[in-house]
Each structure stands twice: as C-alpha cells, then as structure tokens.
Amino acid sequence: MGSMMKGEDDLLTIKIQGDGPMEGLTITADSKGDVKGYVYNPDVMLPPNAKGKLDVGGALGVGVLSVIQDIGLKEPYVGQTILVTGEIAEDLTYYYATSEQTPSSVALGVLMNKDNTVCQAGGFIIQLMPGASEEIISSLEKKLGEISSVTTMLNQGMTPEDILTLILGDMGLEITDRMDTRFYCNCSKERVEKALISIGKKELQNMIDDGKEVEVNCHFCNKHYVFQVPELEELLKKAQR
Ligand SMILES: [Zn+2]
C-alpha cells in the first residue's frame, strides 16, 4: 500500500483500534518499501481460530481501521472503516471498497514456526481498473476462489512473480516493477528530542526536578534513548524559545 503512493516523502499509516486484548496496532510505510509497526499490547496468547490459524481477529476484537495518507497536502487524507472481521486482509478489502470505491482483492498471511518465529509472511493486492469487463471480473473471482493461501504458496517455494502468474497469467500479465521491502525505523536522538520538547515546559521541568535520567523507548524498534538531567535542561531552554 505504501508503494502505491507516488511521492518520495509520502507516508501511509494504518491504525487499528479494537476492544480485543491486543488493543490495536500502528503501522507506517513509505513509497520506497520501508515499513515499521507495533502492536499496543504484544503479550497476547490465544488458541488458534476455527480454521487453525493465528487468531488475529480475536486479538483485535471490534473496532475501527484508519488509513492515513500523508501525501504532502495541508491535511492528510484519512479513510476509516469499522473493523468487520479483524482479519486484516478482509478489512482492507472492505476499506478499499467503501472508502476508495476501488474493488480489490487483498490477501495476507503469516505462517508461524512452532517456536513462535515467523516462517513465511506475504500478501497481494489486486485492484480492478475502471471499466473492467464482467468477463474479467468473473474469471478473476474464479481464480481467486481456487488458489491456496499466500503462505501455503510461499512455503511451496513460490515467488511473488509465481503467485501473480498463477492468478493473472492468462490475462496478459506484465511485470513492470520490482521493489524490495524491509523493516526500517528512522528514529534518532534528534527526533526523540523534538518529541520531548513538544510535551511542554511543565513536563520537562518535572523531569528535571526529579533529578534522574530519563529513558525514552521507540515503540517501533525498541531502541532506548537516555537523557541526562543537563540534556533535559538544554531541551527546556529550546522549549522556551
Ligand atoms: Zn525506532
């Protein structure tokens, strides 16, 4: 979804807030394939769902999915839908249909190892061009109904290109671009300083009065940033400007 944005500095944020034990999650992605995210409460252990899969829907519960696109306009574009199933691919399909009026098929999957590490993870988004014929739609629906899950295909050694060929191969598939994706966090001491300055003079003064160093953790990558009292005093001066 990030790579579907056009500008260098465009940023996509997905926020899910739910009433399940995980409480929600925040993910950001840019147009270069850099992605980072975190869940609000990571200590959730649930039995597998009825299909024997990771119970993402049970962990998220009922709530709201927001897609925030910052594409350099004065205000970011925000689209919201209610969480229909808590299974993220289905909810994104619903989001595209309702908020962006774009018929889409979104598939996502994560296959876990027995030791709770990730074995396979992947997905696809297929969207119809305006004016796509009924013939194309029904043949696509038929194909999508026949294929196995993304993780099964990845686990069989199929590449993203193989998966696309399987689904769209008889429709004149043409691959026009390839892009790597990675977990990447752009946090830095400077960014954390700005965040500390933004919490206000009163809060900073309270921290200084406590006389102890302050540790700030990045939610996305768990990096720790420590600020000594003299550093906090410097920040307070900046906050007063
Ligand atoms: Zn970070």
XYZ file of N, CA and C and ligand atoms in Angstrom:
724
model
N 0.842 -1.202 0.000
C 0.000 0.000 0.000
C 0.873 1.245 0.000
N 2.004 1.171 0.721
C 2.931 2.300 0.731
C 3.497 2.556 -0.655
N 3.854 1.473 -1.331
C 4.492 1.633 -2.641
C 3.493 2.112 -3.694
N 2.205 2.097 -3.382
C 1.206 2.616 -4.327
C 1.142 4.147 -4.282
N 1.806 4.755 -3.285
C 1.857 6.224 -3.242
C 2.973 6.688 -4.180
N 2.824 7.913 -4.677
C 3.738 8.329 -5.736
C 4.937 9.139 -5.271
N 4.758 9.982 -4.226
C 5.822 10.911 -3.850
C 6.899 10.279 -2.984
N 8.129 10.781 -3.119
C 9.285 10.347 -2.317
C 8.985 10.375 -0.816
N 8.337 11.453 -0.371
C 8.133 11.657 1.064
C 6.742 11.262 1.537
N 5.942 10.662 0.662
C 4.596 10.260 1.057
C 4.675 9.188 2.148
N 3.750 9.254 3.066
C 3.758 8.304 4.169
C 2.351 7.758 4.411
N 2.270 6.442 4.496
C 0.990 5.786 4.763
C 1.004 5.247 6.198
N -0.053 5.518 6.930
C -0.168 4.985 8.289
C -1.466 4.194 8.381
N -1.392 3.008 8.919
C -2.609 2.247 9.219
C -2.695 2.114 10.728
N -3.836 2.507 11.253
C -4.077 2.364 12.685
C -5.304 1.497 12.875
N -5.190 0.536 13.745
C -6.368 -0.247 14.105
C -6.553 -0.121 15.603
N -7.763 0.277 16.000
C -8.073 0.314 17.425
C -9.219 -0.644 17.671
N -8.994 -1.623 18.546
C -10.018 -2.627 18.790
C -10.208 -2.871 20.271
N -11.291 -3.593 20.595
C -11.550 -3.864 22.011
C -11.014 -5.231 22.444
N -10.240 -5.881 21.580
C -9.638 -7.167 21.927
C -8.401 -6.981 22.784
N -7.803 -8.085 23.268
C -6.668 -7.984 24.201
C -5.431 -7.287 23.612
N -5.273 -7.280 22.286
C -4.114 -6.618 21.672
C -4.310 -5.109 21.608
N -5.549 -4.668 21.707
C -5.944 -3.258 21.756
C -5.789 -2.494 20.448
N -4.846 -2.910 19.621
C -4.713 -2.223 18.335
C -3.288 -2.247 17.844
N -3.048 -1.555 16.744
C -1.708 -1.504 16.184
C -1.548 -0.272 15.303
N -0.298 0.118 15.099
C 0.041 1.224 14.209
C 1.157 0.766 13.284
N 0.977 1.038 11.994
C 2.000 0.680 11.012
C 2.216 1.890 10.111
N 3.456 2.174 9.763
C 3.673 3.172 8.718
C 4.501 2.545 7.600
N 4.257 3.027 6.396
C 5.009 2.545 5.232
C 5.232 3.712 4.299
N 6.397 3.737 3.655
C 6.638 4.804 2.685
C 6.634 4.246 1.277
N 6.870 5.125 0.307
C 6.760 4.698 -1.085
C 7.984 3.915 -1.540
N 8.996 3.772 -0.667
C 10.206 3.032 -1.043
C 10.231 1.621 -0.452
N 9.119 1.224 0.190
C 9.043 -0.143 0.717
C 9.559 -0.288 2.138
N 9.850 0.832 2.807
C 10.260 0.764 4.209
C 9.010 0.746 5.090
N 8.973 -0.214 5.988
C 7.780 -0.419 6.811
C 8.195 -0.557 8.268
N 7.386 -0.003 9.165
C 7.590 -0.263 10.595
C 6.233 -0.288 11.279
N 6.157 -0.991 12.380
C 4.879 -1.056 13.074
C 5.018 -1.696 14.440
N 3.997 -1.524 15.242
C 3.981 -2.173 16.554
C 2.538 -2.383 16.993
N 2.357 -3.360 17.870
C 1.018 -3.566 18.440
C 1.011 -2.991 19.848
N -0.174 -2.539 20.310
C -0.225 -1.826 21.592
C 0.044 -2.754 22.761
N -0.517 -3.943 22.741
C -0.213 -4.910 23.793
C 0.276 -6.212 23.145
N 1.598 -6.417 23.160
C 2.129 -7.599 22.455
C 1.978 -8.907 23.233
N 1.644 -8.832 24.525
C 1.595 -10.056 25.338
C 0.222 -10.710 25.256
N -0.108 -11.222 24.069
C -1.410 -11.856 23.877
C -1.191 -13.283 23.395
N -1.740 -14.221 24.096
C -1.660 -15.624 23.693
C -3.087 -16.147 23.548
N -3.479 -16.518 22.326
C -4.817 -17.039 22.108
C -4.712 -18.389 21.419
N -5.682 -19.278 21.671
C -5.682 -20.538 20.913
C -5.952 -20.244 19.432
N -5.582 -21.149 18.533
C -5.850 -20.922 17.108
C -7.347 -20.736 16.854
N -7.695 -20.005 15.799
C -9.116 -19.807 15.475
C -9.718 -21.075 14.858
N -10.989 -21.013 14.444
C -11.699 -22.193 13.940
C -10.991 -22.820 12.734
N -10.257 -21.995 11.962
C -9.538 -22.537 10.801
C -8.154 -23.042 11.171
N -7.807 -22.992 12.474
C -6.484 -23.452 12.905
C -5.399 -22.435 12.652
N -5.811 -21.185 12.416
C -4.830 -20.136 12.101
C -4.656 -19.201 13.298
N -3.618 -18.336 13.194
C -3.416 -17.272 14.182
C -4.703 -16.467 14.315
N -5.169 -16.287 15.524
C -6.464 -15.626 15.717
C -6.300 -14.105 15.789
N -5.972 -13.489 14.653
C -5.768 -12.032 14.617
C -7.067 -11.310 14.962
N -8.186 -11.816 14.410
C -9.485 -11.198 14.678
C -9.830 -11.221 16.156
N -9.538 -12.324 16.819
C -9.816 -12.442 18.246
C -8.929 -11.516 19.059
N -7.683 -11.316 18.610
C -6.752 -10.446 19.340
C -7.143 -8.980 19.186
N -7.677 -8.607 18.009
C -8.029 -7.201 17.764
C -9.432 -6.856 18.250
N -10.358 -7.786 18.123
C -11.721 -7.534 18.559
C -12.483 -6.631 17.613
N -13.446 -5.890 18.159
C -14.289 -4.996 17.370
C -13.694 -3.595 17.457
N -13.670 -2.886 16.335
C -13.086 -1.548 16.407
C -13.088 -0.819 15.082
N -12.087 0.040 14.911
C -12.018 0.918 13.745
C -10.663 0.773 13.068
N -10.668 0.756 11.735
C -9.438 0.747 10.956
C -9.313 2.098 10.255
N -8.190 2.771 10.463
C -7.959 4.056 9.803
C -6.768 3.947 8.872
N -6.916 4.488 7.680
C -5.810 4.570 6.730
C -5.523 6.047 6.523
N -4.314 6.463 6.893
C -3.956 7.883 6.845
C -2.867 8.052 5.797
N -3.165 8.829 4.755
C -2.177 9.033 3.702
C -1.698 10.473 3.741
N -0.404 10.628 4.091
C 0.194 11.952 4.108
C 0.954 12.108 2.793
N 0.326 12.812 1.863
C 0.934 12.943 0.539
C 1.329 14.397 0.276
N 1.729 15.074 1.371
C 2.272 16.422 1.223
C 1.226 17.517 1.089
N -0.042 17.159 1.268
C -1.084 18.187 1.263
C -1.150 18.801 2.660
N -1.913 19.863 2.789
C -2.020 20.547 4.075
C -2.516 19.578 5.159
N -3.562 18.835 4.812
C -4.108 17.851 5.737
C -3.918 16.467 5.131
N -3.583 15.463 5.957
C -3.510 14.115 5.399
C -4.904 13.603 5.035
N -4.948 12.668 4.092
C -6.211 12.046 3.711
C -6.477 10.886 4.668
N -7.616 10.921 5.355
C -7.928 9.873 6.330
C -9.176 9.116 5.888
N -9.057 7.814 5.749
C -10.214 6.970 5.457
C -10.428 6.023 6.616
N -11.681 5.869 7.020
C -11.950 4.986 8.159
C -13.039 3.991 7.832
N -12.884 2.777 8.327
C -13.983 1.810 8.241
C -14.047 1.073 9.568
N -15.218 0.521 9.856
C -15.284 -0.313 11.054
C -14.567 -1.618 10.756
N -14.017 -2.194 11.782
C -13.345 -3.478 11.668
C -14.429 -4.533 11.476
N -14.477 -5.129 10.287
C -15.564 -6.064 10.029
C -15.248 -7.432 10.626
N -14.031 -7.901 10.388
C -13.701 -9.240 10.880
C -12.482 -9.238 11.796
N -11.666 -8.176 11.755
C -10.402 -8.185 12.498
C -9.331 -8.982 11.764
N -9.722 -9.664 10.696
C -8.730 -10.329 9.844
C -8.317 -9.253 8.843
N -7.055 -8.834 8.925
C -6.671 -7.560 8.324
C -6.890 -7.512 6.810
N -6.622 -8.610 6.112
C -6.803 -8.600 4.661
C -8.257 -8.324 4.291
N -9.177 -8.961 4.998
C -10.609 -8.758 4.708
C -11.019 -7.325 5.014
N -10.471 -6.792 6.097
C -10.819 -5.420 6.464
C -10.254 -4.416 5.465
N -9.074 -4.706 4.919
C -8.515 -3.807 3.903
C -9.310 -3.899 2.597
N -9.767 -5.098 2.255
C -10.629 -5.257 1.080
C -11.877 -4.391 1.245
N -12.460 -4.449 2.432
C -13.649 -3.665 2.745
C -13.339 -2.173 2.713
N -12.154 -1.803 3.236
C -11.739 -0.393 3.218
C -11.659 0.127 1.774
N -11.017 -0.643 0.896
C -10.883 -0.188 -0.496
C -12.250 -0.040 -1.163
N -13.152 -0.960 -0.861
C -14.477 -0.907 -1.484
C -15.272 0.289 -0.981
N -15.208 0.575 0.323
C -16.072 1.611 0.884
C -15.426 3.001 0.841
N -14.151 3.106 1.245
C -13.530 4.427 1.339
C -12.963 4.907 0.014
N -12.439 3.987 -0.780
C -11.800 4.413 -2.023
C -12.588 3.976 -3.257
N -13.713 3.326 -3.045
C -14.552 2.839 -4.149
C -13.741 2.064 -5.205
N -12.757 1.308 -4.739
C -11.943 0.522 -5.662
C -12.132 -0.960 -5.336
N -12.781 -1.708 -6.238
C -12.921 -3.146 -5.980
C -11.535 -3.794 -5.941
N -11.241 -4.475 -4.842
C -9.900 -5.016 -4.635
C -9.983 -6.400 -4.027
N -8.916 -7.149 -4.246
C -8.781 -8.401 -3.514
C -7.482 -8.314 -2.735
N -7.567 -8.337 -1.420
C -6.377 -8.259 -0.579
C -6.215 -9.602 0.115
N -5.034 -10.189 -0.005
C -4.749 -11.437 0.697
C -3.477 -11.243 1.505
N -3.486 -11.704 2.728
C -2.312 -11.593 3.598
C -2.182 -12.872 4.387
N -0.969 -13.206 4.743
C -0.807 -14.378 5.593
C 0.514 -14.377 6.324
N 0.490 -14.968 7.495
C 1.713 -15.205 8.259
C 1.689 -16.659 8.697
N 2.755 -17.367 8.408
C 2.874 -18.755 8.856
C 3.925 -18.791 9.953
N 3.540 -19.299 11.117
C 4.454 -19.290 12.259
C 5.156 -20.629 12.402
N 6.386 -20.577 12.892
C 7.071 -21.787 13.325
C 6.574 -22.160 14.714
N 6.877 -23.397 15.128
C 6.423 -23.849 16.451
C 7.011 -23.012 17.577
N 8.200 -22.400 17.340
C 8.832 -21.593 18.387
C 8.393 -20.130 18.332
N 7.269 -19.872 17.644
C 6.707 -18.522 17.571
C 7.541 -17.530 16.768
N 8.427 -18.021 15.914
C 9.082 -17.120 14.970
C 8.330 -17.223 13.642
N 8.552 -16.254 12.769
C 7.822 -16.209 11.507
C 8.510 -17.094 10.468
N 7.747 -17.977 9.881
C 8.271 -18.877 8.839
C 8.076 -18.238 7.460
N 6.861 -17.775 7.182
C 6.553 -17.126 5.907
C 5.589 -15.985 6.170
N 5.746 -14.897 5.436
C 4.770 -13.808 5.526
C 4.691 -13.137 4.169
N 3.484 -12.819 3.743
C 3.366 -12.162 2.447
C 1.924 -11.850 2.126
N 1.721 -11.279 0.960
C 0.361 -10.952 0.562
C 0.306 -10.330 -0.815
N -0.912 -10.093 -1.270
C -1.071 -9.370 -2.540
C -2.305 -8.478 -2.492
N -2.281 -7.456 -3.347
C -3.458 -6.617 -3.571
C -3.702 -6.630 -5.068
N -4.883 -7.023 -5.474
C -5.268 -6.940 -6.885
C -6.435 -5.976 -6.984
N -6.310 -4.977 -7.852
C -7.383 -3.994 -7.994
C -7.850 -3.935 -9.435
N -9.148 -3.688 -9.594
C -9.717 -3.594 -10.939
C -9.524 -2.187 -11.489
N -9.174 -2.097 -12.764
C -9.148 -0.801 -13.440
C -10.604 -0.389 -13.667
N -10.852 0.930 -13.724
C -12.226 1.353 -14.026
C -12.667 0.759 -15.360
N -13.895 0.293 -15.412
C -14.427 -0.252 -16.665
C -13.993 -1.673 -16.969
N -13.471 -2.390 -15.973
C -13.102 -3.791 -16.211
C -14.367 -4.580 -16.562
N -14.238 -5.492 -17.540
C -15.429 -6.196 -18.023
C -15.882 -7.268 -17.031
N -17.178 -7.618 -17.144
C -17.748 -8.690 -16.309
C -16.981 -9.984 -16.502
N -16.540 -10.194 -17.718
C -15.811 -11.411 -18.058
C -14.529 -11.505 -17.231
N -13.796 -10.404 -17.180
C -12.548 -10.365 -16.408
C -12.843 -10.564 -14.930
N -13.881 -9.881 -14.439
C -14.215 -9.977 -13.015
C -14.551 -11.416 -12.638
N -15.377 -12.074 -13.457
C -15.775 -13.429 -13.057
C -14.614 -14.407 -13.199
N -13.769 -14.214 -14.183
C -12.648 -15.156 -14.308
C -11.654 -14.946 -13.158
N -11.499 -13.670 -12.727
C -10.624 -13.372 -11.590
C -11.186 -13.967 -10.300
N -12.504 -13.803 -10.124
C -13.131 -14.353 -8.917
C -12.967 -15.867 -8.865
N -13.118 -16.495 -10.029
C -12.987 -17.958 -10.091
C -11.571 -18.358 -9.669
N -10.584 -17.678 -10.246
C -9.179 -17.968 -9.952
C -8.880 -17.779 -8.459
N -9.355 -16.654 -7.912
C -9.084 -16.353 -6.500
C -9.740 -17.376 -5.577
N -10.864 -17.953 -6.043
C -11.529 -18.980 -5.254
C -10.777 -20.300 -5.271
N -9.963 -20.497 -6.288
C -9.275 -21.792 -6.444
C -7.915 -21.853 -5.763
N -7.245 -20.707 -5.634
C -5.857 -20.754 -5.148
C -5.791 -21.058 -3.658
N -4.651 -21.578 -3.237
C -4.466 -21.812 -1.801
C -3.952 -20.529 -1.153
N -3.754 -20.552 0.152
C -3.395 -19.316 0.864
C -1.997 -18.843 0.447
N -1.756 -17.555 0.649
C -0.465 -16.973 0.281
C 0.680 -17.707 0.973
N 0.495 -18.005 2.268
C 1.592 -18.649 2.994
C 1.842 -20.071 2.489
N 0.779 -20.760 2.097
C 0.969 -22.106 1.532
C 1.801 -22.003 0.256
N 1.442 -21.027 -0.594
C 2.180 -20.867 -1.856
C 3.636 -20.486 -1.596
N 3.857 -19.560 -0.645
C 5.239 -19.154 -0.329
C 6.015 -20.332 0.235
N 5.338 -21.127 1.061
C 6.002 -22.266 1.687
C 6.357 -23.349 0.667
N 5.612 -23.350 -0.457
C 5.945 -24.291 -1.536
C 7.095 -23.760 -2.385
N 7.607 -22.586 -2.005
C 8.747 -22.029 -2.732
C 8.359 -21.072 -3.841
N 7.067 -20.741 -3.932
C 6.648 -19.824 -4.993
C 7.104 -18.397 -4.672
N 7.527 -17.678 -5.707
C 7.922 -16.281 -5.554
C 6.683 -15.405 -5.773
N 6.753 -14.111 -5.407
C 5.628 -13.222 -5.733
C 5.281 -13.253 -7.223
N 6.297 -13.338 -8.080
C 6.037 -13.409 -9.530
C 5.270 -14.678 -9.884
N 5.641 -15.800 -9.246
C 4.937 -17.072 -9.493
C 3.461 -16.950 -9.111
N 3.216 -16.292 -7.962
C 1.841 -16.164 -7.478
C 1.024 -15.306 -8.451
N 1.632 -14.195 -8.907
C 0.938 -13.345 -9.879
C 0.659 -14.102 -11.165
N 1.647 -14.898 -11.604
C 1.475 -15.658 -12.841
C 0.337 -16.659 -12.699
N 0.266 -17.295 -11.512
C -0.808 -18.257 -11.272
C -2.182 -17.576 -11.373
N -2.289 -16.373 -10.806
C -3.598 -15.710 -10.760
C -3.906 -14.994 -12.077
N -2.917 -14.304 -12.629
C -3.180 -13.394 -13.759
C -2.494 -13.813 -15.051
N -1.835 -14.975 -15.018
C -1.005 -15.399 -16.155
C -1.737 -15.450 -17.486
N -3.040 -15.847 -17.439
C -3.758 -15.955 -18.713
C -4.470 -14.650 -19.086
N -4.125 -13.562 -18.400
C -4.738 -12.266 -18.729
C -3.712 -11.294 -19.293
N -2.599 -11.802 -19.781
C -1.581 -10.920 -20.353
C -0.778 -10.192 -19.292
N -0.404 -10.930 -18.221
C 0.370 -10.332 -17.127
C 1.680 -9.734 -17.633
N 1.971 -8.540 -17.156
C 3.219 -7.870 -17.500
C 3.786 -7.312 -16.204
N 5.009 -7.682 -15.838
C 5.599 -7.179 -14.594
C 6.386 -5.917 -14.921
N 5.964 -4.794 -14.325
C 6.552 -3.503 -14.702
C 7.535 -2.976 -13.668
N 7.535 -3.536 -12.465
C 8.434 -3.015 -11.446
C 8.664 -4.062 -10.359
N 9.797 -3.957 -9.730
C 10.087 -4.799 -8.563
C 10.670 -3.904 -7.491
N 10.280 -4.146 -6.251
C 10.762 -3.297 -5.169
C 10.983 -4.146 -3.937
N 12.135 -3.968 -3.283
C 12.370 -4.687 -2.032
C 11.584 -4.013 -0.918
N 11.292 -4.788 0.104
C 10.647 -4.195 1.270
C 11.409 -4.640 2.506
N 11.370 -3.818 3.555
C 12.129 -4.163 4.757
C 11.528 -3.463 5.964
N 11.838 -4.026 7.152
C 11.517 -3.309 8.384
C 12.580 -2.249 8.557
N 12.167 -1.007 8.678
C 13.136 0.075 8.835
C 12.564 1.144 9.761
N 13.316 1.506 10.795
C 12.873 2.573 11.689
C 13.820 3.753 11.553
N 13.240 4.930 11.331
C 14.068 6.125 11.124
C 14.177 6.963 12.398
N 14.012 6.331 13.563
C 14.114 7.128 14.788
C 15.568 7.532 15.024
N 15.747 8.622 15.780
C 17.085 9.119 16.078
C 16.977 9.949 17.345
N 18.119 10.248 17.953
C 18.084 11.061 19.173
C 17.445 12.423 18.881
N 17.727 12.985 17.700
C 17.161 14.298 17.341
C 15.626 14.241 17.320
N 15.084 13.170 16.723
C 13.625 13.043 16.653
C 13.011 12.910 18.041
N 13.696 12.134 18.899
C 13.175 11.945 20.250
C 13.249 13.269 21.008
N 14.329 14.044 20.773
C 14.438 15.372 21.397
C 13.242 16.231 21.023
N 12.920 16.238 19.727
C 11.776 17.037 19.266
C 10.496 16.608 19.969
N 10.341 15.295 20.127
C 9.142 14.785 20.795
C 9.117 15.238 22.251
N 10.292 15.202 22.905
C 10.358 15.633 24.308
C 10.047 17.117 24.431
N 10.579 17.915 23.508
C 10.310 19.359 23.535
C 8.808 19.609 23.387
N 8.175 18.778 22.543
C 6.755 19.014 22.246
C 5.837 18.671 23.427
N 6.338 17.928 24.419
C 5.445 17.608 25.549
C 5.273 18.811 26.486
N 6.125 19.822 26.311
C 5.873 21.072 27.038
C 6.829 21.329 28.189
N 6.886 22.605 28.540
C 7.843 23.082 29.555
C 7.577 22.457 30.920
N 6.288 22.369 31.273
C 5.932 21.911 32.616
C 6.419 20.484 32.849
N 6.128 19.621 31.856
C 6.556 18.221 31.954
C 8.074 18.119 32.042
N 8.765 18.891 31.202
C 10.225 18.849 31.205
C 10.764 19.301 32.559
N 10.169 20.363 33.089
C 10.612 20.872 34.394
C 10.411 19.801 35.474
N 9.279 19.081 35.401
C 9.037 17.998 36.359
C 10.131 16.936 36.285
N 10.532 16.581 35.053
C 11.583 15.572 34.879
C 12.898 16.071 35.477
N 13.206 17.337 35.237
C 14.451 17.917 35.757
C 14.419 17.919 37.287
N 13.263 18.291 37.850
C 13.127 18.332 39.303
C 13.288 16.949 39.936
N 12.900 15.924 39.177
C 13.087 14.558 39.679
C 14.564 14.218 39.829
N 15.409 14.888 39.049
C 16.855 14.721 39.170
C 17.389 13.400 38.649
N 16.583 12.682 37.884
C 17.034 11.383 37.372
C 17.103 11.403 35.853
N 17.959 10.534 35.287
C 17.985 10.441 33.830
C 16.654 9.881 33.339
N 16.303 10.246 32.114
C 15.025 9.812 31.547
C 15.299 8.896 30.366
N 14.622 7.761 30.347
C 14.796 6.843 29.231
C 13.542 6.864 28.354
N 13.741 7.070 27.073
C 12.624 7.066 26.124
C 12.839 5.900 25.174
N 11.786 5.085 25.007
C 11.908 3.924 24.123
C 11.114 4.145 22.846
N 11.694 3.742 21.714
C 10.964 3.822 20.447
C 10.004 2.635 20.381
N 8.707 2.914 20.204
C 7.710 1.851 20.113
C 7.983 0.929 18.930
N 8.499 1.503 17.859
C 8.628 0.741 16.620
C 9.789 -0.251 16.651
N 10.958 0.176 17.172
C 12.133 -0.703 17.084
C 12.743 -1.020 18.445
N 12.127 -0.503 19.532
C 12.585 -0.780 20.902
C 13.964 -0.229 21.230
N 14.434 0.734 20.448
C 15.706 1.366 20.769
C 15.503 2.281 21.988
N 16.529 2.326 22.869
C 16.427 3.167 24.064
C 17.222 4.454 23.860
N 16.636 5.555 24.281
C 17.344 6.834 24.252
C 17.363 7.380 25.665
N 18.579 7.661 26.174
C 18.701 8.132 27.551
C 19.069 9.615 27.543
N 18.380 10.377 28.383
C 18.658 11.810 28.522
C 19.063 12.102 29.960
N 20.273 12.657 30.131
C 20.729 13.079 31.464
C 20.091 14.425 31.807
N 20.101 14.749 33.086
C 19.459 15.990 33.537
C 19.972 17.227 32.772
N 21.313 17.390 32.607
C 21.771 18.580 31.852
C 21.201 18.636 30.431
N 21.022 17.460 29.818
C 20.431 17.432 28.465
C 18.977 17.889 28.512
N 18.278 17.468 29.564
C 16.875 17.886 29.727
C 16.802 19.400 29.916
N 17.782 19.927 30.623
C 17.793 21.386 30.834
C 17.977 22.118 29.511
N 18.840 21.563 28.649
C 19.022 22.142 27.302
C 17.710 22.124 26.527
N 17.008 20.991 26.623
C 15.734 20.864 25.898
C 14.712 21.873 26.430
N 14.746 22.085 27.741
C 13.813 23.050 28.342
C 14.071 24.448 27.784
N 15.368 24.777 27.594
C 15.703 26.084 27.018
C 15.113 26.194 25.613
N 15.252 25.092 24.833
C 14.709 25.113 23.455
C 13.187 25.244 23.485
N 12.562 24.590 24.472
C 11.107 24.633 24.552
C 10.618 26.044 24.882
N 11.480 26.820 25.556
C 11.055 28.162 25.960
C 11.171 29.173 24.837
N 11.923 28.804 23.801
C 12.126 29.772 22.721
C 10.855 30.074 21.981
Zn 12.859 3.311 16.269
